[in-house]
CSV table of C-alpha atoms and ligand atoms in Angstrom, one decimal:
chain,number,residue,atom,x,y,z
A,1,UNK,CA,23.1,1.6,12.7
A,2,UNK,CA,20.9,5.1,11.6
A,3,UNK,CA,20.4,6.7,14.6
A,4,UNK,CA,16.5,6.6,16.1
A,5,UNK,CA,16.0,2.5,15.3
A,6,UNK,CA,18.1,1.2,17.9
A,7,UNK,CA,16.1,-1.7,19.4
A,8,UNK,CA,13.9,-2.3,16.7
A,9,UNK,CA,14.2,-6.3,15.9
A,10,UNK,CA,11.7,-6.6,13.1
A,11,UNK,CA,10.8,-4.5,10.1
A,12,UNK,CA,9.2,-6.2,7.3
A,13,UNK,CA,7.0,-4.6,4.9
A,14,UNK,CA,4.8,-5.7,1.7
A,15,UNK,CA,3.7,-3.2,-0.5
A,16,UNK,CA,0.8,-4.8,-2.8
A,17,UNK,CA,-0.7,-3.2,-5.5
A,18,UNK,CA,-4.0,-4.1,-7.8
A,19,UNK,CA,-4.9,-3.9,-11.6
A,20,UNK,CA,-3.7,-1.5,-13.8
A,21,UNK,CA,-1.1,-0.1,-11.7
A,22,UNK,CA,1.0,-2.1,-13.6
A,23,UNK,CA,0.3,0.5,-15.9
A,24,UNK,CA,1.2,3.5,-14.0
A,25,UNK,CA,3.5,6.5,-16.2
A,26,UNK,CA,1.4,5.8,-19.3
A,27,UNK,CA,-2.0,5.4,-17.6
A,28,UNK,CA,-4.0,8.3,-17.4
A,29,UNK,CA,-0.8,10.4,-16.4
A,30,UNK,CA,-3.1,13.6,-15.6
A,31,UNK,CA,-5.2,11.7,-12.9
A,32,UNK,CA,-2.0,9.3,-11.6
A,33,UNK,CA,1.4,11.1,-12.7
A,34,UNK,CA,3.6,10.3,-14.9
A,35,UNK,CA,6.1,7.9,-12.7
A,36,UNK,CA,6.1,4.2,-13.4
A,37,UNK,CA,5.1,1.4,-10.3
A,38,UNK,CA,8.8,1.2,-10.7
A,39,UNK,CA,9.9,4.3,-10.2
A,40,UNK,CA,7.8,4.6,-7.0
A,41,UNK,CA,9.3,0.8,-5.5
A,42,UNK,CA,12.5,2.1,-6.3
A,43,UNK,CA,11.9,5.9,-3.9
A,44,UNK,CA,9.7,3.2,-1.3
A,45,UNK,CA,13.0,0.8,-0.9
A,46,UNK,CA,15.7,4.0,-1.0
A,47,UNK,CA,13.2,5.3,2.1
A,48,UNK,CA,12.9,1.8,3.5
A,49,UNK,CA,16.4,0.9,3.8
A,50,UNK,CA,17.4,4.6,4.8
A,51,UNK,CA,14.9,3.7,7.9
A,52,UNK,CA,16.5,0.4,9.3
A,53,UNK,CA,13.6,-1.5,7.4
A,54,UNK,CA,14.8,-5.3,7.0
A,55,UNK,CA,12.8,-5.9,4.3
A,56,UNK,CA,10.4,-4.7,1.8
A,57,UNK,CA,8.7,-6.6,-0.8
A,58,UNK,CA,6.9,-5.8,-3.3
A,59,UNK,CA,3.6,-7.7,-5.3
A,60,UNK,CA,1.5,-6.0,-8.2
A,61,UNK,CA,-1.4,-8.4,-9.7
A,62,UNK,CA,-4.1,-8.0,-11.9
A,63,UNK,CA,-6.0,-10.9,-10.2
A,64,UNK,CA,-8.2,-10.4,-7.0
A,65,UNK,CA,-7.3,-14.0,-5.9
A,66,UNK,CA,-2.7,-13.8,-6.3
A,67,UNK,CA,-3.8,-10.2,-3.9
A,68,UNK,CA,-6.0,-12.6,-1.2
A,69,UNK,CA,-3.4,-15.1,-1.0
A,70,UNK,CA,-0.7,-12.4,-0.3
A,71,UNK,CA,-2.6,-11.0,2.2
A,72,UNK,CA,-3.4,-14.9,3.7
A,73,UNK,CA,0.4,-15.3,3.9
A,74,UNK,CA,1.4,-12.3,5.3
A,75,UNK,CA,0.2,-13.4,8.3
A,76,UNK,CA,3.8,-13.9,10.8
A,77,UNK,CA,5.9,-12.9,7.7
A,78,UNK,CA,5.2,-9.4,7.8
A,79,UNK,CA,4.3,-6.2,10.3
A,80,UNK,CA,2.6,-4.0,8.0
A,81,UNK,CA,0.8,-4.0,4.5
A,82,UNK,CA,0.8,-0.8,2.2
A,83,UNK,CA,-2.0,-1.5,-0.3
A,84,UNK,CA,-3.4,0.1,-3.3
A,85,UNK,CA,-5.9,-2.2,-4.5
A,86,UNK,CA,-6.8,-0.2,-7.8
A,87,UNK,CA,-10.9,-0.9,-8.6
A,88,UNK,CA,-11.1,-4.1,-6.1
A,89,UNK,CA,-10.7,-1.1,-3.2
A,90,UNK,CA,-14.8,-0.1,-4.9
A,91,UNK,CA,-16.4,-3.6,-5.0
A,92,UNK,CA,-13.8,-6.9,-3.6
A,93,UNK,CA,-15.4,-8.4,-0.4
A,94,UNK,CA,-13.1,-10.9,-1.1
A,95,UNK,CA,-10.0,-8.6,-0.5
A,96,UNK,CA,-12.0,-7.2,2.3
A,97,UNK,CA,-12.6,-10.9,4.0
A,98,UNK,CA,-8.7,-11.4,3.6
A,99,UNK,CA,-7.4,-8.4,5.3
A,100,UNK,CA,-10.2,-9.3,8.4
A,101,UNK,CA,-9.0,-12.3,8.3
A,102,UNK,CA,-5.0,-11.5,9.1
A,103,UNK,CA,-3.7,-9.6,11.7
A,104,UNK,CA,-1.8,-7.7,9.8
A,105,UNK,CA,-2.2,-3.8,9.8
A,106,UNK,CA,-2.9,-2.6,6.2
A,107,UNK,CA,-2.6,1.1,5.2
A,108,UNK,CA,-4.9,1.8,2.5
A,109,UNK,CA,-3.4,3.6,-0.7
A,110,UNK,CA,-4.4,5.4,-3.4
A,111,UNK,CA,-2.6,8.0,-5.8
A,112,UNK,CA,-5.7,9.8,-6.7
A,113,UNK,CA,-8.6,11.4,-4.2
A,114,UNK,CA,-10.8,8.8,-4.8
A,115,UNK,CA,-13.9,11.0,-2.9
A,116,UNK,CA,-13.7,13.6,-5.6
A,117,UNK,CA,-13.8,11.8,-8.6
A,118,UNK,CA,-16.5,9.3,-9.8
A,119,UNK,CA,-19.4,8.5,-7.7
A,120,UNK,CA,-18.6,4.7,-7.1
A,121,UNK,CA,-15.3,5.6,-6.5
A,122,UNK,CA,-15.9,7.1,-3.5
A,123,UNK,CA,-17.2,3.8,-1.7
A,124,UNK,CA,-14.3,1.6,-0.1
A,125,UNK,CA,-15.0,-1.7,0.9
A,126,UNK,CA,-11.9,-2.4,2.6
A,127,UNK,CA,-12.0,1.0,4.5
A,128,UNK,CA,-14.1,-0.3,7.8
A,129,UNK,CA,-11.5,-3.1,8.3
A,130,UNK,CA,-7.8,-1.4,7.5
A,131,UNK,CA,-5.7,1.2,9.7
A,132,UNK,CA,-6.8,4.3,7.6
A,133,UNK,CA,-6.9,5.4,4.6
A,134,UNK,CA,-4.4,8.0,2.4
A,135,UNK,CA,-5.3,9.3,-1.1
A,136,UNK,CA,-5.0,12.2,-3.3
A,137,UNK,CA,-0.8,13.2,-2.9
A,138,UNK,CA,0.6,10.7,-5.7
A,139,UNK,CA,3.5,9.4,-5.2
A,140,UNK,CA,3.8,11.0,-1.4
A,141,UNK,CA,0.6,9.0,-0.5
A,142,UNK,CA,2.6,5.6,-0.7
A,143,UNK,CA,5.6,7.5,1.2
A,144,UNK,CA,3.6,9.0,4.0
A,145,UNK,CA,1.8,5.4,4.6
A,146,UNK,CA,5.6,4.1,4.4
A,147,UNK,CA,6.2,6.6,7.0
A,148,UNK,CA,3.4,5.8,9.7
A,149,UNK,CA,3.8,2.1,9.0
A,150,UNK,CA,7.5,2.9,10.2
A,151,UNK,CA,6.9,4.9,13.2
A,152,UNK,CA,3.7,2.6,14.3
A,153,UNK,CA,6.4,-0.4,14.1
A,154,UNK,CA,8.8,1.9,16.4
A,155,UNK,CA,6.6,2.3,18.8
A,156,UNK,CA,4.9,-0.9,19.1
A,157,UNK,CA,8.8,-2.2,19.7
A,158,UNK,CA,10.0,-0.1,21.8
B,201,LIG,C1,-6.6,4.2,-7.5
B,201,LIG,C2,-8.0,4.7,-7.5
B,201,LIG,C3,-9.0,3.6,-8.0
B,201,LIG,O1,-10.3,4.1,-8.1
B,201,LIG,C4,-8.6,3.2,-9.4
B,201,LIG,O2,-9.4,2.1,-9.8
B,201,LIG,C5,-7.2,2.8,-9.5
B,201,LIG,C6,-6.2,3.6,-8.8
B,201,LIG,C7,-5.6,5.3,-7.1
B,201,LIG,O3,-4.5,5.0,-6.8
B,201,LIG,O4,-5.9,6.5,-7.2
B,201,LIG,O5,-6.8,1.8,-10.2
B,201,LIG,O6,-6.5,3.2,-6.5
């Protein structure tokens, strides 16, 4: 066992991501780097697994509803969301509704800094109803929510 996650039962994290991050390494690599969605599950389940995690999954869709219905079933399955919900973050009430909806703590992703790029970027609509928000460090903005979902787990189990 690592040493710091004794007595922690239950670790089980999904990491969803929206449209066009599918696309991520090719996409605009000046605005979102040049690593691929794979590259980045890959570092996110090395971390994960170093940490004691049991499990991390892992769900990219180009479709507002497959992202609802994860969210709907994450409810008992899981103890923590990491989301990056692409364009939905800017305009999906849906989404929004979802994540109220399910006790699930969500951690709100995004590669870029969202508040200083476009104007209609800088409105979130999930923001009012997840844990807090992380943007602007790339790749280090999915580990550092990784992070805090791990140590809020910790310390809710200990
Ligand atoms: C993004 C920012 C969004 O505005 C954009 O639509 C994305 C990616 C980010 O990770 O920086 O698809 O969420």
């Amino acid at each position: 066992m690592q040493s710091g996650t004794e007595g922690v039962n239950v670790k089980r994290i999904l990491v969803l991501n929206g449209p066009n991050l599918n696309l991520l390494g090719t996409r605009e690599p000046e605005i979102y780097g040049r690593l691929t969605l794979n590259d980045i599950n890959e570092l996110l389940r090395e971390r994960a697994e170093e940490a004691g995690v049991d499990t991390i999954d892992f769900l990219q869709s180009n479709f507002e509803g497959d992202l609802v219905e994860a969210i709907q079933k994450a409810r008992g399955r899981y103890d923590f969301i990491l989301l990056n919900a692409g364009a939905l973050t800017h305009y999906s009430i849906a989404l929004r509704d979802a994540i109220a909806a399910v006790p699930v703590p969500v951690i709100e992703i995004h590669l870029s800094n969202v508040h200083r790029r476009e104007e209609f970027r800088r409105t979130s609509v999930i923001a009012p109803v997840v844990m807090g928000q992380i943007c602007g460090f790339g790749i280090d903005s999915y580990i550092a929510a990784l992070d805090i979902a791990i140590r809020k787990i910790r310390k809710d189990t200990e």
